[in-house]
Each structure stands twice: as structure tokens, then as C-alpha cells.
N, CA, C and O atoms as a MOPAC input file, in Angstrom:
PM7 MOZYME 1SCF
protein

 N    101.87400 1    91.00400 1   106.66500 1
 C    101.29200 1    91.67200 1   105.36600 1
 C    101.33000 1    90.65400 1   104.24300 1
 O    102.22000 1    89.80700 1   104.15900 1
 N    100.11300 1    90.79500 1   103.20100 1
 C    100.67500 1    90.36000 1   102.18100 1
 C    100.74100 1    91.72600 1   101.11700 1
 O     99.98700 1    92.66800 1   100.87500 1
 N    102.18500 1    91.23700 1   100.59600 1
 C    102.37700 1    91.77200 1    99.51400 1
 C    102.82400 1    91.71700 1    97.40500 1
 O    103.75600 1    90.99500 1    97.05000 1
 N    102.26800 1    92.29300 1    96.65600 1
 C    102.18700 1    91.36100 1    95.37700 1
 C    104.27000 1    92.17600 1    94.97600 1
 O    104.84100 1    93.25900 1    95.10400 1
 N    104.68200 1    90.48700 1    94.38500 1
 C    105.98100 1    90.92900 1    94.31700 1
 C    106.47900 1    90.33600 1    92.99500 1
 O    106.12400 1    89.15700 1    92.99500 1
 N    107.34600 1    90.71400 1    91.52500 1
 C    107.09000 1    90.38200 1    90.61600 1
 C    109.81200 1    90.10800 1    91.29100 1
 O    110.78800 1    90.81200 1    91.55400 1
 N    109.18300 1    87.78000 1    91.07000 1
 C    111.02400 1    87.82500 1    90.95200 1
 C    111.73500 1    88.04000 1    90.42100 1
 O    112.18500 1    87.09500 1    89.77400 1
 N    112.33400 1    89.23000 1    90.26500 1
 C    113.93200 1    89.44700 1    88.96000 1
 C    115.06000 1    88.74300 1    88.68800 1
 O    115.90400 1    89.04100 1    89.53300 1
 N    115.46000 1    87.97900 1    87.93700 1
 C    116.83000 1    86.45300 1    89.09300 1
 C    117.84500 1    87.41500 1    88.03300 1
 O    118.96000 1    86.94400 1    87.80900 1
 N    117.53000 1    88.58100 1    87.46100 1
 C    118.06200 1    89.68800 1    86.35100 1
 C    118.64200 1    90.52300 1    86.84200 1
 O    119.74700 1    90.98700 1    86.56200 1
 N    117.20000 1    91.04000 1    88.41300 1
 C    117.68700 1    92.20000 1    89.17300 1
 C    119.08400 1    92.09100 1    90.12700 1
 O    119.30500 1    91.27300 1    91.02000 1
 N    119.41500 1    92.51000 1    89.94200 1
 C    121.04400 1    92.75100 1    91.36500 1
 C    119.72500 1    93.06200 1    93.14800 1
 O    119.17900 1    92.45700 1    94.07000 1
 N    119.83800 1    93.89400 1    92.78000 1
 C    118.46100 1    93.87000 1    94.25000 1
 C    117.12900 1    94.09900 1    94.70500 1
 O    116.67200 1    95.00600 1    94.01000 1
 N    116.67300 1    93.88900 1    95.15700 1
 C    115.53000 1    94.10700 1    95.99000 1
 C    115.03500 1    95.27800 1    96.30100 1
 O    115.62000 1    96.03800 1    97.07400 1
 N    113.41600 1    95.67900 1    95.49500 1
 C    113.22000 1    96.89600 1    95.61900 1
 C    112.00700 1    96.99200 1    96.09500 1
 O    111.32400 1    96.00500 1    95.82400 1
 N    111.37000 1    97.96200 1    96.82200 1
 C    110.23300 1    98.21300 1    96.99400 1
 C    109.67500 1    99.63400 1    97.16700 1
 O    110.31800 1   100.61900 1    97.53000 1
 N    107.96800 1    99.56000 1    96.74900 1
 C    107.83500 1   101.51700 1    96.30300 1
 C    107.87800 1   101.90100 1    97.92300 1
 O    108.24000 1   101.41400 1    98.99400 1
 N    107.31000 1   103.01500 1    97.42000 1
 C    107.75300 1   103.40500 1    98.79400 1
 C    106.78600 1   104.04000 1    99.60500 1
 O    106.96800 1   104.82500 1   100.53600 1
 N    105.55600 1   103.52300 1    99.05100 1
 C    103.91900 1   103.54200 1    99.38200 1
 C    104.15400 1   102.39600 1   100.20900 1
 O    104.48500 1   102.75200 1   101.34000 1
 N    104.11700 1   101.46400 1   100.10300 1
 C    104.43800 1    99.41500 1   100.70000 1
 C    105.83500 1   100.23200 1   102.27000 1
 O    105.96600 1   100.26300 1   103.49400 1
 N    106.65800 1   100.81400 1   100.70800 1
 C    107.93900 1   100.75200 1   102.42500 1
 C    106.66600 1   101.51700 1   103.71700 1
 O    106.44300 1   100.91600 1   104.76700 1
 N    106.01100 1   102.78200 1   103.40500 1
 C    105.71200 1   103.14600 1   104.51200 1
 C    104.47400 1   102.20000 1   105.21800 1
 O    104.28100 1   102.53200 1   106.38800 1
 N    103.72800 1   101.25400 1   104.81200 1
 C    103.55100 1   100.56700 1   105.58200 1
 C    103.99100 1    98.90900 1   105.81500 1
 O    103.31200 1    97.92600 1   106.11300 1
 N    104.91800 1    99.02200 1   105.63600 1
 C    105.90300 1    98.39400 1   106.83000 1
 C    106.44700 1    98.51300 1   107.65400 1
 O    106.42900 1    97.64000 1   108.52200 1
 N    107.42400 1    99.99300 1   107.82800 1
 C    108.35300 1   100.78400 1   108.66300 1
 C    107.93600 1   102.04300 1   109.11500 1
 O    106.75600 1   102.26500 1   108.84700 1
 N    108.65600 1   103.15200 1   109.85600 1
 C    108.98600 1   103.68600 1   109.99900 1
 C    109.95300 1   104.34500 1   109.64200 1
 O    111.09000 1   104.32700 1   110.11300 1
 N    109.13000 1   105.56900 1   107.94100 1
 C    110.33200 1   105.82000 1   106.87800 1
 C    111.00700 1   107.03100 1   107.77800 1
 O    111.13700 1   108.08100 1   107.14900 1
 N    111.46200 1   107.05300 1   109.16500 1
 C    112.88700 1   107.78400 1   110.09600 1
 C    113.20800 1   106.80200 1   109.76100 1
 O    113.37400 1   106.83000 1   108.54100 1
 N    113.41300 1   105.85400 1   110.17800 1
 C    114.30300 1   104.65600 1   109.92600 1
 C    114.49900 1   104.02800 1   108.54200 1
 O    114.89000 1   102.86200 1   108.47700 1
 N    114.25000 1   104.73400 1   107.43200 1
 C    114.87500 1   104.33300 1   106.16700 1
 C    116.65900 1   104.85900 1   105.84700 1
 O    116.89200 1   106.06800 1   105.87000 1
 N    117.16900 1   104.42000 1   105.72300 1
 C    118.82800 1   104.88200 1   105.19700 1
 C    118.58200 1   105.62800 1   104.05200 1
 O    117.92400 1   105.41100 1   103.03500 1
 N    119.56700 1   106.97600 1   104.62300 1
 C    119.59000 1   107.81200 1   103.83800 1
 C    120.61100 1   107.53900 1   102.27900 1
 O    120.69000 1   108.55100 1   101.58200 1
 N    121.17000 1   106.59200 1   101.87100 1
 C    121.84700 1   105.73100 1   100.53200 1
 C    120.94900 1   105.23400 1    99.76400 1
 O    120.04000 1   104.42600 1    99.57200 1
 N    122.00900 1   106.59100 1    99.18600 1
 C    120.88000 1   106.53300 1    97.50500 1
 C    121.98400 1   105.79800 1    96.52600 1
 O    123.21000 1   105.70700 1    96.47300 1
 N    120.41200 1   105.14500 1    95.49600 1
 C    121.82100 1   104.83000 1    94.57000 1
 C    121.05200 1   104.73700 1    93.81700 1
 O    119.90100 1   104.39100 1    94.08500 1
 N    121.66400 1   105.15100 1    92.11500 1
 C    121.27700 1   104.87900 1    91.11400 1
 C    121.41400 1   103.82800 1    90.30800 1
 O    122.33800 1   103.20200 1    89.78900 1
 N    119.59500 1   103.78600 1    90.35800 1
 C    119.47500 1   101.96700 1    89.09000 1
 C    119.58900 1   102.64100 1    88.18000 1
 O    119.38700 1   103.84500 1    88.02100 1
 N    120.12500 1   101.40400 1    87.15400 1
 C    119.55400 1   101.09700 1    85.23300 1
 C    119.76500 1    99.74200 1    85.47700 1
 O    120.31700 1    98.88100 1    86.16200 1
 N    118.62600 1   100.16900 1    84.03500 1
 C    117.48500 1    98.90500 1    83.98800 1
 C    117.23100 1    98.61600 1    82.62000 1
 O    117.93800 1    99.43100 1    82.02900 1
 N    116.80200 1    98.12500 1    82.00900 1
 C    116.37100 1    98.05700 1    80.61600 1
 C    116.12400 1    99.13800 1    80.37800 1
 O    115.62600 1   100.02600 1    81.07000 1
 N    116.53600 1    99.10900 1    79.16300 1
 C    117.26600 1   100.24100 1    77.52900 1
 C    117.75400 1   101.82500 1    78.42000 1
 O    117.54300 1   102.96800 1    78.01500 1
 N    118.57800 1   101.33300 1    79.95900 1
 C    119.17700 1   102.68900 1    80.31100 1
 C    118.24700 1   103.60100 1    81.31000 1
 O    118.46800 1   104.37700 1    82.24000 1
 N    117.13300 1   103.11600 1    80.65200 1
 C    116.42000 1   103.69100 1    82.20600 1
 C    117.00300 1   104.19300 1    83.70800 1
 O    118.21600 1   104.07300 1    83.88400 1
 N    116.36800 1   104.62100 1    84.54500 1
 C    117.20100 1   105.16000 1    85.23900 1
 C    116.13100 1   105.18100 1    86.65400 1
 O    114.94400 1   105.44300 1    86.46300 1
 N    116.64700 1   104.88000 1    88.11000 1
 C    115.89200 1   105.33200 1    88.71600 1
 C    116.47000 1   105.64600 1    89.79200 1
 O    117.24400 1   104.77800 1    90.19600 1
 N    116.36600 1   106.82800 1    90.59500 1
 C    117.40900 1   106.67600 1    91.89800 1
 C    116.50100 1   106.23400 1    93.12600 1
 O    115.27600 1   106.24600 1    93.24600 1
 N    117.26600 1   105.93600 1    93.78700 1
 C    116.83800 1   105.09500 1    95.61000 1
 C    116.09000 1   106.44000 1    96.14300 1
 O    116.02300 1   107.47000 1    95.47100 1
 N    115.47600 1   106.26800 1    97.59200 1
 C    115.29700 1   106.56700 1    98.17400 1
 C    116.13200 1   106.71600 1    99.97700 1
 O    116.42100 1   107.44800 1   100.92300 1
 N    116.16200 1   105.16700 1    99.30700 1
 C    116.49000 1   105.06200 1   101.10600 1
 C    116.16000 1   103.31500 1   100.45900 1
 O    115.42100 1   102.88000 1    99.57600 1
 N    116.97900 1   102.77900 1   101.27100 1
 C    116.69400 1   101.17000 1   101.88900 1
 C    116.54800 1   101.03100 1   103.28100 1
 O    116.44700 1   101.90400 1   104.14300 1
 N    116.55100 1    99.77900 1   103.37800 1
 C    115.92500 1    99.09200 1   104.83600 1
 C    115.79500 1    97.76700 1   105.45200 1
 O    114.76200 1    97.10300 1   105.37500 1
 N    117.01000 1    97.33900 1   106.15100 1
 C    116.84800 1    94.98000 1   106.15900 1
 C    115.35700 1    94.96800 1   107.44800 1
 O    115.07200 1    95.41700 1   108.55800 1
 N    114.61200 1    93.88400 1   106.03100 1
 C    113.52400 1    93.19200 1   106.42400 1
 C    113.62000 1    92.02400 1   106.83700 1
 O    114.51600 1    91.38200 1   106.28900 1
 N    112.85200 1    91.32900 1   107.84300 1
 C    112.56500 1    89.44300 1   107.64800 1
 C    111.02400 1    89.93900 1   106.50800 1
 O    110.61200 1    90.97000 1   105.97700 1
 N    110.64900 1    88.64100 1   106.58800 1
 C    110.04400 1    88.11000 1   105.61600 1
 C    109.43500 1    86.42500 1   105.39000 1
 O    110.10100 1    85.41200 1   105.60200 1
 N    108.26800 1    86.46300 1   104.99700 1
 C    107.97700 1    84.40800 1   104.34000 1
 C    107.63600 1    84.84700 1   103.40400 1
 O    107.05200 1    85.85100 1   102.99600 1
 N    108.37200 1    83.34800 1   102.81000 1
 C    107.54000 1    83.45600 1   101.59400 1
 C    106.77500 1    81.64300 1   102.13100 1
 O    107.36700 1    81.34100 1   103.16700 1
 N    106.36000 1    81.18200 1   101.97900 1
 C    105.75200 1    79.79000 1   102.16800 1
 C    106.14600 1    79.82700 1   103.43400 1
 O    107.22000 1    79.28700 1   103.69700 1
 N    105.61800 1    80.26600 1   104.16900 1
 C    106.40900 1    79.43600 1   105.88000 1
 C    108.36200 1    78.94100 1   105.60500 1
 O    108.97800 1    77.96800 1   106.04100 1
 N    108.95900 1    80.41800 1   104.47800 1
 C    110.29900 1    80.33700 1   104.75900 1
 C    110.37600 1    81.70300 1   105.25300 1
 O    109.58500 1    82.53700 1   104.81100 1
 N    111.58100 1    82.13700 1   106.45900 1
 C    111.85400 1    83.42400 1   106.23200 1
 C    113.48500 1    83.58800 1   106.15600 1
 O    114.43700 1    82.86200 1   106.44200 1
 N    113.32700 1    84.88100 1   105.63800 1
 C    113.99400 1    84.99000 1   104.98200 1
 C    114.19800 1    87.04200 1   105.35700 1
 O    113.26100 1    87.70900 1   105.79500 1
 N    115.63900 1    87.65100 1   105.03200 1
 C    116.47400 1    88.59300 1   105.03900 1
 C    117.05900 1    89.67800 1   103.89900 1
 O    118.22200 1    90.00700 1   103.66300 1
 N    115.99500 1    90.03700 1   103.38000 1
 C    117.20800 1    91.27800 1   102.74300 1
 C    117.14700 1    92.50800 1   103.30000 1
 O    116.72800 1    92.87700 1   104.39700 1
 N    117.86100 1    93.37800 1   101.93800 1
 C    118.22300 1    94.83400 1   102.34600 1
 C    117.44500 1    95.16700 1   100.99900 1
 O    117.64600 1    94.90800 1    99.81200 1
 N    116.37300 1    95.92300 1   101.77500 1
 C    115.16300 1    96.30000 1   100.17700 1
 C    114.76400 1    97.63400 1    99.62300 1
 O    113.62200 1    98.04500 1    99.42000 1
 N    115.51900 1    98.03200 1    99.48500 1
 C    116.34400 1    99.83900 1    98.52100 1
 C    114.62500 1   100.09900 1    97.95200 1
 O    113.87700 1    99.33400 1    97.34300 1
 N    114.44300 1   101.32600 1    98.38400 1
 C    113.10500 1   102.23300 1    98.56400 1
 C    113.39500 1   102.90500 1    97.20600 1
 O    114.48900 1   103.34500 1    96.85200 1
 N    111.60800 1   102.92600 1    96.10700 1
 C    111.98000 1   104.43200 1    95.32600 1
 C    110.31000 1   104.51000 1    95.12600 1
 O    109.23400 1   104.03500 1    95.48800 1
 N    111.16700 1   105.79500 1    93.99300 1
 C    109.94400 1   106.89100 1    93.90600 1
 C    108.57300 1   105.50600 1    93.28700 1
 O    108.79200 1   104.70900 1    92.37400 1
 N    107.06300 1   105.60500 1    94.21800 1
 C    106.36800 1   105.02000 1    94.11500 1
 C    105.49300 1   104.92200 1    92.74300 1
 O    104.67200 1   104.00400 1    92.76800 1
 N    105.51400 1   105.56800 1    91.75200 1
 C    104.74300 1   106.09500 1    90.00000 1
 C    106.33500 1   105.04900 1    89.55800 1
 O    105.92100 1   104.08200 1    88.91900 1
 N    107.55300 1   104.98500 1    89.66700 1
 C    108.72600 1   104.08000 1    89.58700 1
 C    108.94300 1   102.26100 1    89.50700 1
 O    109.82500 1   101.51900 1    89.07300 1
 N    108.21000 1   102.15600 1    89.88100 1
 C    107.75200 1   100.48800 1    90.15800 1
 C    105.98700 1   100.21800 1    89.40200 1
 O    105.04000 1   100.97000 1    89.17000 1
 N    106.21300 1    98.94600 1    89.24700 1
 C    104.27600 1    98.65300 1    89.00200 1
 C    103.85000 1    97.84200 1    89.95100 1
 O    102.70700 1    97.82900 1    90.40800 1
 N    104.88800 1    97.04200 1    90.31900 1
 C    104.30600 1    95.64700 1    91.15800 1
 C    104.78500 1    96.59600 1    92.94400 1
 O    105.41300 1    97.62300 1    93.20000 1
 N    104.04600 1    95.51200 1    93.82100 1
 C    105.11200 1    96.65600 1    95.05900 1
 C    106.03400 1    96.59300 1    95.84900 1
 O    106.43200 1    97.40300 1    96.68600 1
 N    106.71200 1    94.63500 1    95.29500 1
 C    108.30300 1    95.35500 1    94.75000 1
 C    109.11000 1    94.03900 1    94.17100 1
 O    108.83800 1    92.87200 1    94.45100 1
 N    110.03300 1    94.43600 1    93.40700 1
 C    110.77200 1    93.31300 1    93.00600 1
 C    111.73700 1    92.53700 1    94.25800 1
 O    112.27600 1    93.05100 1    95.23800 1
 N    111.72000 1    91.43700 1    93.90500 1
 C    112.57200 1    90.40700 1    94.22800 1
 C    114.48000 1    90.06500 1    93.43300 1
 O    114.86100 1    89.35300 1    92.50400 1
 N    114.84400 1    90.53100 1    93.91600 1
 C    116.08900 1    89.84400 1    93.22300 1
 C    116.90500 1    89.40400 1    93.12100 1
 O    117.20300 1    89.08000 1    94.27100 1
 N    117.78400 1    89.01700 1    92.36700 1
 C    118.52800 1    87.44500 1    92.54700 1
 C    119.57300 1    87.88700 1    93.59100 1
 O    120.76500 1    87.90600 1    93.28400 1
 N    119.02500 1    88.34600 1    95.17100 1
 C    120.29100 1    88.85800 1    96.62700 1
 C    119.04900 1    87.80400 1    97.19300 1
 O    119.38200 1    86.95200 1    98.01700 1
 N    118.26700 1    87.84100 1    96.94500 1
 C    117.43000 1    86.11100 1    97.74300 1
 C    117.88300 1    84.71100 1    97.01100 1
 O    117.40700 1    83.74100 1    97.60200 1
 N    118.37200 1    84.50100 1    96.31600 1
 C    118.66100 1    83.51000 1    95.90000 1
 C    120.16400 1    83.30800 1    96.00800 1
 O    120.39400 1    82.13200 1    95.72900 1
 N    120.87000 1    83.72100 1    96.19000 1
 C    121.45600 1    84.13400 1    97.81500 1
 C    121.71400 1    83.03700 1    99.29000 1
 O    122.60800 1    82.57400 1    99.99800 1
 N    120.10700 1    83.05000 1    99.09600 1
 C    119.54800 1    82.33000 1   100.58100 1
 C    118.60200 1    81.45500 1   100.32300 1
 O    118.01200 1    80.92700 1   101.26500 1
 N    118.33000 1    81.18600 1    99.19300 1
 C    116.64000 1    80.26500 1    98.44400 1
 C    116.94500 1    80.31900 1    97.14900 1
 O    117.23700 1    81.18900 1    96.32800 1
 N    116.76700 1    78.89600 1    97.18500 1
 C    115.93900 1    78.35900 1    95.55300 1
 C    115.04600 1    78.01100 1    95.31200 1
 O    114.48200 1    77.04600 1    95.82800 1
 N    114.59300 1    78.80400 1    94.32100 1
 C    113.22000 1    79.05100 1    93.57000 1
 C    112.85800 1    77.78500 1    92.23700 1
 O    113.23300 1    77.84400 1    91.06600 1
 N    112.25000 1    76.99100 1    92.71600 1
 C    111.17400 1    76.49000 1    92.00400 1
 C    109.81600 1    76.70700 1    91.43800 1
 O    108.96500 1    77.35200 1    92.05100 1
 N    109.63500 1    76.24200 1    90.42300 1
 C    107.96800 1    76.81100 1    89.53600 1
 C    107.90800 1    75.89000 1    89.19800 1
 O    108.87300 1    75.34300 1    88.66500 1
 N    106.27000 1    75.07200 1    89.42700 1
 C    105.58800 1    74.12500 1    89.36100 1
 C    104.21500 1    74.27300 1    88.68400 1
 O    103.22200 1    74.71700 1    89.26000 1
 N    104.24800 1    73.91500 1    87.57500 1
 C    102.17400 1    74.12200 1    86.56900 1
 C    101.58900 1    74.17500 1    88.04200 1
 O    102.09800 1    73.76400 1    89.08500 1
 N    100.35000 1    74.81100 1    87.82100 1
 C     98.89300 1    74.30000 1    88.54000 1
 C     98.33800 1    73.64600 1    87.88500 1
 O     99.08400 1    73.75000 1    86.91100 1
 N     97.04400 1    72.53200 1    87.34000 1
 C     95.99300 1    72.64400 1    86.78400 1
 C     94.12300 1    72.69500 1    87.42800 1
 O     93.19700 1    72.82200 1    86.62700 1

């Protein structure tokens, strides 16, 4: 399944909207560990839980802990945080 994600190197965790997480995994397998996250402008959101999941970017396999947030709290389906940078390097190229 393909999802649209924002890469945010300033985010220490990776986030997934609740409605997107339901398409990926059984909600009963979601960890009950909740976290209070603080972002820009001191905005806060409490996660619903988390789960570890393997995924692919450009034919490379990765595994991250995804922290699930209420659907209305995240514009993108997912935010990939700096935790991915521990496994991969990211470069950007301009397309003409």
C-alpha cells in the first residue's frame, strides 16, 4: 500500500494518522503506550499508541516505530521523523 508522507528531520518520532494505521494493521495490536508530543508553537497532541512496522522506500526496507495520532491532528498520512535517519541517508535531486 502506498501512503503520502512528509519527511521531517526536526521530528524525533515518526507519526501515522489513526485512519491510515487501521489500513496497515489490526488496531487491537496497537501498544497502549501514549506519549504527549509538543510541536511548533507549543502545540500538543497525545498519541493513541504505537507499533513497529516494516516498510519500503525506493526498494529499500526499513523498520520504524510508528506513533499513531488522531486523524484530525495530522495533515499528511504519515510524518517520517529523524528516527529514519539512524537507518538511512536521504538526498534530494531536482527533477526537470
